[in-house]
Each structure stands twice: as structure tokens, then as C-alpha cells.
Coordinates of C-alpha atoms in Angstrom, one line a residue:
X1 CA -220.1 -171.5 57.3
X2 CA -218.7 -174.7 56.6
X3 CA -216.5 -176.5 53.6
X4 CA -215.7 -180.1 52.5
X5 CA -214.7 -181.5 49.5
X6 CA -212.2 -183.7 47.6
X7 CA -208.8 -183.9 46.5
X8 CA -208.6 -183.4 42.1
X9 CA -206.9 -186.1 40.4
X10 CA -204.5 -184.3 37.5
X11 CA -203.9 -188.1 35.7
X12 CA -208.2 -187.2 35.3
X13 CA -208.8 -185.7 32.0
X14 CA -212.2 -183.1 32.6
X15 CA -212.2 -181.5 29.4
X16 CA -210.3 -178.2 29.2
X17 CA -211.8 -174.5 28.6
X18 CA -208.9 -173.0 27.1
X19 CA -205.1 -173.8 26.6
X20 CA -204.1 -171.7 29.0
X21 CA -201.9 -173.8 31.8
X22 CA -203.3 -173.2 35.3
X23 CA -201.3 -170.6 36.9
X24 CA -201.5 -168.5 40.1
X25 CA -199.8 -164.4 40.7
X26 CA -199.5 -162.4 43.2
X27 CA -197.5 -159.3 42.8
X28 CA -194.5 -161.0 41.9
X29 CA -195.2 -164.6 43.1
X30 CA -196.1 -166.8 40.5
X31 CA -197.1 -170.3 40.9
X32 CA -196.8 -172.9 38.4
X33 CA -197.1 -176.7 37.6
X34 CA -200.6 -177.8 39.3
X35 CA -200.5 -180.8 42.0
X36 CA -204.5 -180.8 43.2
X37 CA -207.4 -178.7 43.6
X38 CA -209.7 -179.4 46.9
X39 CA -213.0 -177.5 48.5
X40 CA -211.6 -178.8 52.1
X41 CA -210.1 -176.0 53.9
X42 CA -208.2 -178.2 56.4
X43 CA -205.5 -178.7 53.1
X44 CA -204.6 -175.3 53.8
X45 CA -203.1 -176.4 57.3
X46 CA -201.4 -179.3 55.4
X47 CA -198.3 -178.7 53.2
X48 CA -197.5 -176.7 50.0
X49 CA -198.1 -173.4 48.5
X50 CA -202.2 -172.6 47.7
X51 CA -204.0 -170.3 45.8
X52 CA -207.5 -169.7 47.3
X53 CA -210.6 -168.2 46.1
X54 CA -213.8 -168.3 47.9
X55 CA -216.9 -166.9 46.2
X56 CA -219.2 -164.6 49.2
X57 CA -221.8 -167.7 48.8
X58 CA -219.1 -170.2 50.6
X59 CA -217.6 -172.4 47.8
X60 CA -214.3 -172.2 48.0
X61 CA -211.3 -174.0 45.7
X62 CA -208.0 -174.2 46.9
X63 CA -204.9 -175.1 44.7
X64 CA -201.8 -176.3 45.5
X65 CA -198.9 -175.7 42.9
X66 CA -195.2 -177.3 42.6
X67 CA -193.8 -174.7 41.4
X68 CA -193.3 -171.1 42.9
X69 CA -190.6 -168.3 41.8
X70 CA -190.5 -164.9 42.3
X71 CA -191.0 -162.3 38.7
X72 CA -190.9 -159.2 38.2
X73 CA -194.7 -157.8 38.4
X74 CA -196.2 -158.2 35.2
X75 CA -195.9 -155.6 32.5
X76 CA -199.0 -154.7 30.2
X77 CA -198.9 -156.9 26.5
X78 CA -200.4 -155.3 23.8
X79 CA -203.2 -157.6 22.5
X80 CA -202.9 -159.9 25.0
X81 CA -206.3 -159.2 27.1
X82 CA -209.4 -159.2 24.6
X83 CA -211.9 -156.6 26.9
X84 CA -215.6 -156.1 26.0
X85 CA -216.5 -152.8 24.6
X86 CA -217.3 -149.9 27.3
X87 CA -221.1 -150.1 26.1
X88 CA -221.7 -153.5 26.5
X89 CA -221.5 -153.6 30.4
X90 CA -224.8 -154.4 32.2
X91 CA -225.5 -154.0 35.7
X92 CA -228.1 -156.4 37.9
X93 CA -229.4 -153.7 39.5
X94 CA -230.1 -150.1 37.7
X95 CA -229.9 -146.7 39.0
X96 CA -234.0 -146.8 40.1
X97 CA -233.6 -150.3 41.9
X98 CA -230.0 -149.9 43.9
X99 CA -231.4 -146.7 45.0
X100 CA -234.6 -148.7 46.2
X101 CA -232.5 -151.1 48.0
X102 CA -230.5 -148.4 49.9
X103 CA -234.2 -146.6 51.3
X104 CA -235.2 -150.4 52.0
X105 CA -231.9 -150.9 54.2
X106 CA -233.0 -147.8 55.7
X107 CA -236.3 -149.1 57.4
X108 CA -234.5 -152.4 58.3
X109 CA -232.4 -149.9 60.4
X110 CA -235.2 -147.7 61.5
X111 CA -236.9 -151.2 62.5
X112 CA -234.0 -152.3 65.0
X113 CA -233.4 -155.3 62.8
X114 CA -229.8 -154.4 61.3
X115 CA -227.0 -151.8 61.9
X116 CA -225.1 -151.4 58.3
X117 CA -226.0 -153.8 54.9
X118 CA -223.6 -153.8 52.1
X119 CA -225.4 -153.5 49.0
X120 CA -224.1 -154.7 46.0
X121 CA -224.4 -155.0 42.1
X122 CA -222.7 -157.3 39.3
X123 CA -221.7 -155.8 36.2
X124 CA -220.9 -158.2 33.2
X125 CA -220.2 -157.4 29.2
X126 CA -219.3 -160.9 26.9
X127 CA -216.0 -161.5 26.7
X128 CA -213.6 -163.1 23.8
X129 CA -212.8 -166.7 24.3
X130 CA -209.1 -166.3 24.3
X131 CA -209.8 -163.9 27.0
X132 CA -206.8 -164.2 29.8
X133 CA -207.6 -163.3 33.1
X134 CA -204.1 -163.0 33.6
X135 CA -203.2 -160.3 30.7
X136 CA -206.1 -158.2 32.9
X137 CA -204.3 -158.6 35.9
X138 CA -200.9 -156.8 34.0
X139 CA -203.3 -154.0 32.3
X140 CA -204.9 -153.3 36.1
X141 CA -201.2 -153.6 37.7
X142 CA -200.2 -150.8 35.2
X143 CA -203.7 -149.0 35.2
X144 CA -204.7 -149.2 39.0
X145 CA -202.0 -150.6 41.2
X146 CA -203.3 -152.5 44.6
X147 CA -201.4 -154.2 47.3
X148 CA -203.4 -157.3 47.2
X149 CA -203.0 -157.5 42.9
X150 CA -203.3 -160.8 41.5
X151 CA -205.0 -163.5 39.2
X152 CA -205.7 -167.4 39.6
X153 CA -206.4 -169.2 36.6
X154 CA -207.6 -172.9 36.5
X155 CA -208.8 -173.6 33.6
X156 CA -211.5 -176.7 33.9
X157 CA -212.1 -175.4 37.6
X158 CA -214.5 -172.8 36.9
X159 CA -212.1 -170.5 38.7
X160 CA -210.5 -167.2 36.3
X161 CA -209.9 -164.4 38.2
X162 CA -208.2 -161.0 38.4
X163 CA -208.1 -158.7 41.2
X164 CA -207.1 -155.4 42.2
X165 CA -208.1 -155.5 45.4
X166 CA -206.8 -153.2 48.4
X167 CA -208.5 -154.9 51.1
X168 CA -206.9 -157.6 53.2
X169 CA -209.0 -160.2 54.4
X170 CA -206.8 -162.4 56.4
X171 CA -202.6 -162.3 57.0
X172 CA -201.1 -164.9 58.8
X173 CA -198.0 -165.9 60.4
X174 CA -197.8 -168.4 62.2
X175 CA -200.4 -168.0 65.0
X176 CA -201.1 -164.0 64.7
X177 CA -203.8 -163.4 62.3
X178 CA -204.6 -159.8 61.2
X179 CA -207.1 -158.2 59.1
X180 CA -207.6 -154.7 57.4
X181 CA -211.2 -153.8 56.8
X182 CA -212.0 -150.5 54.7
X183 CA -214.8 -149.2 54.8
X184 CA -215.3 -144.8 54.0
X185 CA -214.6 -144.0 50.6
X186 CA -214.5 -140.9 48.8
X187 CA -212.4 -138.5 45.8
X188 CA -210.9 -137.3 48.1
X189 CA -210.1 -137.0 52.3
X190 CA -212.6 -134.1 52.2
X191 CA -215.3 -136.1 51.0
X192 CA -215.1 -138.6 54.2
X193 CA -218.3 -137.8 56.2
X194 CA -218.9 -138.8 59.9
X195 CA -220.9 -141.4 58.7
X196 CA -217.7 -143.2 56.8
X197 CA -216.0 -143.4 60.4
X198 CA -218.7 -144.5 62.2
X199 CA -219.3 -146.9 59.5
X200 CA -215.8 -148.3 60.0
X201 CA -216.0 -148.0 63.5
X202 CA -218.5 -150.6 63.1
X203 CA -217.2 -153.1 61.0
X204 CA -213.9 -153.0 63.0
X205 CA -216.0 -154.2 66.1
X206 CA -218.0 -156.9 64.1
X207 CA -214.2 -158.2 62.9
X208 CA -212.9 -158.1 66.4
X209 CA -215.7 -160.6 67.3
X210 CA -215.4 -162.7 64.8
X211 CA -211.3 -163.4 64.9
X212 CA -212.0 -163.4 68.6
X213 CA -214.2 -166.9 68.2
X214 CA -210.5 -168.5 67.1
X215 CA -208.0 -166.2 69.1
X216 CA -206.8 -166.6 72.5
X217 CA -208.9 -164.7 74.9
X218 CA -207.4 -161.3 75.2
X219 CA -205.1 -161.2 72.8
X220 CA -207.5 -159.4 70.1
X221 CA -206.5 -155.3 69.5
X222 CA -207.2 -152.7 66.9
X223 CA -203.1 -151.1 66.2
X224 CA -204.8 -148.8 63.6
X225 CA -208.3 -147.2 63.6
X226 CA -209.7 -144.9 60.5
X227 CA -206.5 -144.5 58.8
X228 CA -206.8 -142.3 55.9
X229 CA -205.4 -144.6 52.5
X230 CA -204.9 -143.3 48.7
X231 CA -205.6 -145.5 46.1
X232 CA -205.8 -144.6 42.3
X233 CA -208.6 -142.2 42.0
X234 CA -210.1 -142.6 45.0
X235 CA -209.5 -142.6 49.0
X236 CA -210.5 -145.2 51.8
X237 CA -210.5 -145.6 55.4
X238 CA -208.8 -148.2 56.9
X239 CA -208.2 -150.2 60.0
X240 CA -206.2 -153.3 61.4
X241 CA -207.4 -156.2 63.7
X242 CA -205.0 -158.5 64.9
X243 CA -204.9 -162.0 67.5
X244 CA -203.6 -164.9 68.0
X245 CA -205.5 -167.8 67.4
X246 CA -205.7 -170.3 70.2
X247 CA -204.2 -173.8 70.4
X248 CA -206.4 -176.1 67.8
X249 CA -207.7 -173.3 65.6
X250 CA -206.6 -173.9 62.1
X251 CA -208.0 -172.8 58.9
X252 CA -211.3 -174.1 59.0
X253 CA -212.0 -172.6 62.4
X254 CA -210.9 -169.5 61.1
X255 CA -212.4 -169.3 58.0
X256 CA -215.8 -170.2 59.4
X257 CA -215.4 -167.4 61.9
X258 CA -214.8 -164.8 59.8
X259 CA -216.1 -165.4 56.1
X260 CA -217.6 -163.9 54.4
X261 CA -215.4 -160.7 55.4
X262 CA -217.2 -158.3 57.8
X263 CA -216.8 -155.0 55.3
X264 CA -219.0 -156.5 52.7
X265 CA -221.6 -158.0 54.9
X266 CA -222.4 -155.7 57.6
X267 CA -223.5 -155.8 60.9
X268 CA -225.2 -157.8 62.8
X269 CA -223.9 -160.6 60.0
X270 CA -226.7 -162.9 59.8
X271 CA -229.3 -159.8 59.3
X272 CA -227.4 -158.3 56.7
X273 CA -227.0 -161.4 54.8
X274 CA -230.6 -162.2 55.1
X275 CA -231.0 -158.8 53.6
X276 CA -228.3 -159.0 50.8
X277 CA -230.5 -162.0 49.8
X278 CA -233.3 -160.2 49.6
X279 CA -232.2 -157.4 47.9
X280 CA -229.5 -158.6 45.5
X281 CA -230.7 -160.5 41.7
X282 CA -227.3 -162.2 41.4
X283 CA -225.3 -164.2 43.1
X284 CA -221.6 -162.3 44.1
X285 CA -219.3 -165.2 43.3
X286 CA -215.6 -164.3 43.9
X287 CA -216.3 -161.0 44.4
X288 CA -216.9 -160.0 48.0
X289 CA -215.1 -163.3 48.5
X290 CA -211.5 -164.3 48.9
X291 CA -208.7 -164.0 46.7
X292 CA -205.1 -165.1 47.5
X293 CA -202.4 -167.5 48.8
X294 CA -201.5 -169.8 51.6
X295 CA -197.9 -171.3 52.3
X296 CA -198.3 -173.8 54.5
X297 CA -195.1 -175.3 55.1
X298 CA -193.5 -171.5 56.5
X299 CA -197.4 -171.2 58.1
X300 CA -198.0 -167.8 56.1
X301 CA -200.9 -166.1 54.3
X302 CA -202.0 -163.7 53.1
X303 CA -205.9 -163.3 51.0
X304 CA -207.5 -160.3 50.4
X305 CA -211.1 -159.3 50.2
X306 CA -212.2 -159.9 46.5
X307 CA -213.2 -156.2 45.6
X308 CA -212.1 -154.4 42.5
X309 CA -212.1 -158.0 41.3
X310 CA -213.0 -159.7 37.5
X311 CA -214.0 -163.0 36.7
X312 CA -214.3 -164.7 33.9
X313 CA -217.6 -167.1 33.6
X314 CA -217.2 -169.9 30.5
X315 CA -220.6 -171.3 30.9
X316 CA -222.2 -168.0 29.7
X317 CA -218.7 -166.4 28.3
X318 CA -219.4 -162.7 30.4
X319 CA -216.6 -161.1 32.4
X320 CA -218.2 -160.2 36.1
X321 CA -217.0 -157.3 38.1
X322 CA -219.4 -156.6 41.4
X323 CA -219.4 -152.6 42.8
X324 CA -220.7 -152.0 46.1
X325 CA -221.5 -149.5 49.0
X326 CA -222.1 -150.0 52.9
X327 CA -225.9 -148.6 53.5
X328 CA -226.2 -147.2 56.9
X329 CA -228.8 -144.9 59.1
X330 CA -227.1 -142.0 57.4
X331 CA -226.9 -143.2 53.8
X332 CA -228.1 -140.9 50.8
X333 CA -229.1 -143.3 48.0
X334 CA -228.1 -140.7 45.5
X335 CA -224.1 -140.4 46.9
X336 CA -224.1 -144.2 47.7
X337 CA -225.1 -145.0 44.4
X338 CA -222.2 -142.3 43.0
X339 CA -219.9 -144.4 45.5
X340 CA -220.4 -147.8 43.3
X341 CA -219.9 -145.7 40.3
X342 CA -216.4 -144.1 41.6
X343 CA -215.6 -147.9 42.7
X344 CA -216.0 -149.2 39.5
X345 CA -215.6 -146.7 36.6
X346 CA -211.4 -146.4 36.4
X347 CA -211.2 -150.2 36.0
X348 CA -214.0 -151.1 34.1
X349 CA -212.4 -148.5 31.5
X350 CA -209.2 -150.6 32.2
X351 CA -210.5 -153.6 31.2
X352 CA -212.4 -151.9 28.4
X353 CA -209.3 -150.7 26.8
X354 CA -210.5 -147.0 27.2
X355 CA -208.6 -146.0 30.4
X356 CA -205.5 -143.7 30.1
X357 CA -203.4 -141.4 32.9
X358 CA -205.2 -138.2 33.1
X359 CA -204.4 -135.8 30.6
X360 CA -204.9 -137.5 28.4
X361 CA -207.1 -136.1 25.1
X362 CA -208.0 -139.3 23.9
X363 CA -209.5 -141.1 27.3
X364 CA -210.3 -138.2 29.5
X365 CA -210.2 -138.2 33.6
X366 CA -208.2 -140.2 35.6
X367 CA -211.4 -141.8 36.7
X368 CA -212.3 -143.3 33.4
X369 CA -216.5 -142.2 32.4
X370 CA -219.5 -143.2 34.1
X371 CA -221.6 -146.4 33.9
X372 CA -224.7 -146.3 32.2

């Protein structure tokens, strides 16, 4: 997969969205005052601090700021973040159809042509106009805490998004490049099956390959395989790659080696996105994607795979959220349609406003309630 693009004039005037300022977050990192926006990776190996989001389709925007500090991680506003109702979520693919699409995987196994397909759905509910991506980023930091938290606004950019993702995509420093795919999800350890682990197993062999197209031969190992992780409500496995990327290889080498990320694809890649295609009725955008940050004067990075992720879309004014399972030989299309559910149902009550710790009389489970 390839980019270009163009550098974005600021002394241009293209009509603004909203009156919020264009600002990037991550954890505490906040970015400020916007210098240009470009679709050409090779900025990223340039100088300056970058927010990046990729959508899973391959357009990506990259945004360098003047201004970085560090803040304390953002606490929840009152009013701030205008949510759609819980009812007015719609998914692109129903109960009757997802669970059509996991059987279909199924004979594209049994027929030799594909190992593992990730099959996903896009929810979206209206949202208010005033609606700040980045007042849902402090409600999910609160609600559903992530390692890879975050939001990048640009307002005019068609880019408004929060994540809570817990997935790393791609860490650099300097020349070592690492990634962290997940894949085996459940409650609960007890609820990992044989089939979450082999699962893994795969995708951490499909990685390997693809960071070993940019990596110095040899250099590519696996320090942790099908470690057990706890998130809010729910558990994953997860494993690291890591290499060192050969003389020349910069960041559009390595992005078109690896994206889109291996866990949300599957294996063989180019099958399962034929199939994704195929079997998907709307398009993933950021989710699936990439979501974070590149410094490239200290030649760090770090972007995460955009799961538990929101976006905001102006043209149609609906806020996005995808939900997705990994459909292998083994796959029950009941239980992988309950996995998308369990994905999905604590923050979509986040950014509903009807999420609350468990206990509580008001909101219920920890979980938040099911999709309908």
C-alpha cells in the first residue's frame, strides 16, 4: 500500500467545521498550534512532532504541531461531550448477516483460500454539532482506561477522533521497531479457548513477515507470545514482535509493509482483504486503522491499532465506532458475534452517557447493556 500527497497551507482559508482549534492528545501529551497537514508518509522521517491517523482503506493524514507540553490526563467535564442516545445506534451488519459472514469465512477456510478473516461492523448514532471528540476521549479515560488513549482533532481535515485503543500498532525508536498484536478475547482468562491462541499464534507469524520486509535479516523475534492482558471488562491475548529495520527503510517502507495491522486483516493478508470486501457494507475508516504520534526529531513513535476507536463524520453528522472478531476454522458465529458485542457495549454506554462502575443501581453491569 502506497501514500502521496501534499503539504496544507494554514495562510489557506477551507472553511471550518466547528470552532474547535485543531489539537492532538495522547495520555498526557498534548499538541497544540498547527504548522501543516500532509498524506506523504516520508514527512514523518522529516522533522517535528505528528499526529497520524490512517483509515484501514490507506488514506492517511499526518499533522505536524508547534506546540507540545505535557498535562495531566484529562478529567471528565460535565456537559462537555454531547453523546447520542443508547437507542439510536445502528449497526451495518445485523445479528442474521454478521453471523452469515462468519459461516461464509468458514468455507473460504474449508476451500484452502484463507487461514483467519477479521470480520467487522460499523456502528453510528447522529451526533450534536458541538460534539467534541476530545470531551469523549476524557469520558473513555475515566470510563475505560487504555494505554494507547487519545484524540486528534482537525477540524476542516475530515479527521475527529477518539480512541481507546489497547493495541499497539507500531513503537519506534530509533531503528527497533516493535509491535503488539492481540488477538483472544474473552470476560475472563477462563473463557480463552485453544482457538484464541492458535488464532494469535497466527497473526504473530503474519506480523513477523511483514516487519521482516523492512528489518535487517535476522534481527526479527517474538520476546512475548499469548500473554494473558486485563482490560476494563474484558481480557486479551497479547504478543510482541520486534526488529530493526535495515539501512534506508523509513516510514514509507514500513508503513507499506505492515498496514493495515495484521490483527484486523488476517492471514494470508491479500485473501482476507479480498474477503473483508466482500463481506463488509461500509467502509472501516479510522477504525482498524492507525491512531497516534511520531517525533521525528528524537526518531520515536508510537501508533496504535485504531480499535475501541470513535469518529466523528461532519458530512452526514453520525459518530462511527467499528466492533470486530477474528473468524477462523474453529469460529462459532453465535460466540463471535457475542465477542463484537462484549467489544463494544462498555463504551458505546460511555459515549452514550449510560455507563457507570458496577454497582451501580442506576446503569447496571460493569459492561454497560447489549446492542440491539
Amino acid at each position: 500500500m502506497t501514500w502521496s500527497g501534499h503539504l496544507w497551507d494554514p495562510r489557506h482559508t477551507l472553511g471550518r467545521v466547528s470552532d474547535l482549534i485543531p489539537l492532538a492528545r495522547f495520555g498526557g501529551l498534548v499538541a497544540t498550534g498547527l504548522l501543516d497537514v500532509t498524506t506523504d508518509p516520508a514527512a514523518l522521517d522529516s522533522t517535528g512532532f505528528w499526529a497520524v491517523c490512517a483509515s484501514f482503506e490507506g488514506g492517511l493524514t499526518c499533522a505536524r504541531f508547534a506546540d507540545v507540553r505535557e498535562e495531566a490526563d484529562p478529567a471528565p467535564v460535565p456537559g462537555a461531550w454531547h453523546g447520542p442516545a443508547a437507542g439510536e445506534w445502528t449497526s451495518s451488519l445485523d445479528r442474521a448477516a454478521y453471523e452469515a459472514g462468519v459461516r461464509r469465512i468458514r468455507e473460504h477456510i474449508a476451500a484452502g483460500e484463507v487461514y483467519q478473516a477479521n470480520l467487522c461492523r460499523v456502528l453510528s448514532a447522529p451526533v450534536a454539532p458541538d460534539a467534541d471528540v476530545d470531551a469523549l476521549t476524557a469520558l473513555l479515560t475515566g470510563g475505560n482506561p487504555a494505554p494507547y488513549a487519545g484524540t486528534i482533532r482537525l477540524p476542516g481535515h475530515g479527521v475527529e477522533v477518539a480512541t481507546a485503543s489497547p493495541e499497539l500498532f507500531l513503537r519506534r525508536r530509533g531503528r527497533t521497531v516493535e509491535s503488539g498484536p492481540i488477538k483472544g478475547t474473552g470476560r475472563t482468562e477462563a473463557d480463552l479457548l485453544e482457538k484464541d491462541h492458535a488464532e494469535n499464534v497466527m497473526i504473530v507469524d503474519l506480523v513477523r513477515n511483514d516487519i521482516g520486509r523492512v528489518c535487517a535479516t535476522g534481527s526479527v523475534t517474538v520476546p512475548d507470545l499469548c500473554v494473558v492482558e486485563k482490560h476494563p471488562g474484558l481480557v486479551h491475548l497479547v504478543s510482541t514482535v520486534r526488529g530493526e529495520l535495515r539501512d534506508g527503510a523509513g516510514w514509507p517502507e514500513l508503513l507499506a509493509a505492515s498496514f493495515p495491522p495484521g490483527s484486523v486483516t488476517g492471514a494470508p493478508k491479500s485473501s482476507a482483504l479480498r474477503i473483508i470486501d466482500a463481506l463488509e457494507t461500509a467502509p472501516r475508516g479510522p477504525y482498524c486503522g492507525a491512531v497516534g504520534w511520531v517525533d521525528a526529531d528524537r526518531r520515536t513513535a508510537q501508533l496504535a491499532v485504531g480499535i475501541r476507536t470513535f469518529w466523528i463524520d461532519r458530512t452526514d453528522g453520525m459518530l462511527r465506532f467499528g466492533t470486530g472478531a477474528g473468524i477462523t476454522w474453529g469460529s462459532d458465529p453465535e460466540r463471535e458475534w457475542r465477542e463484537t458485542e462484549l467489544k463494544a457495549s462498555r463504551l458505546l454506554a460511555i459515549a452514550s452517557g449510560t455507563y457507570a462502575p458496577s454497582g451501580s443501581a442506576a446503569y447496571g453491569t460493569d459492561e454497560g447493556g447489549p446492542l440491539t
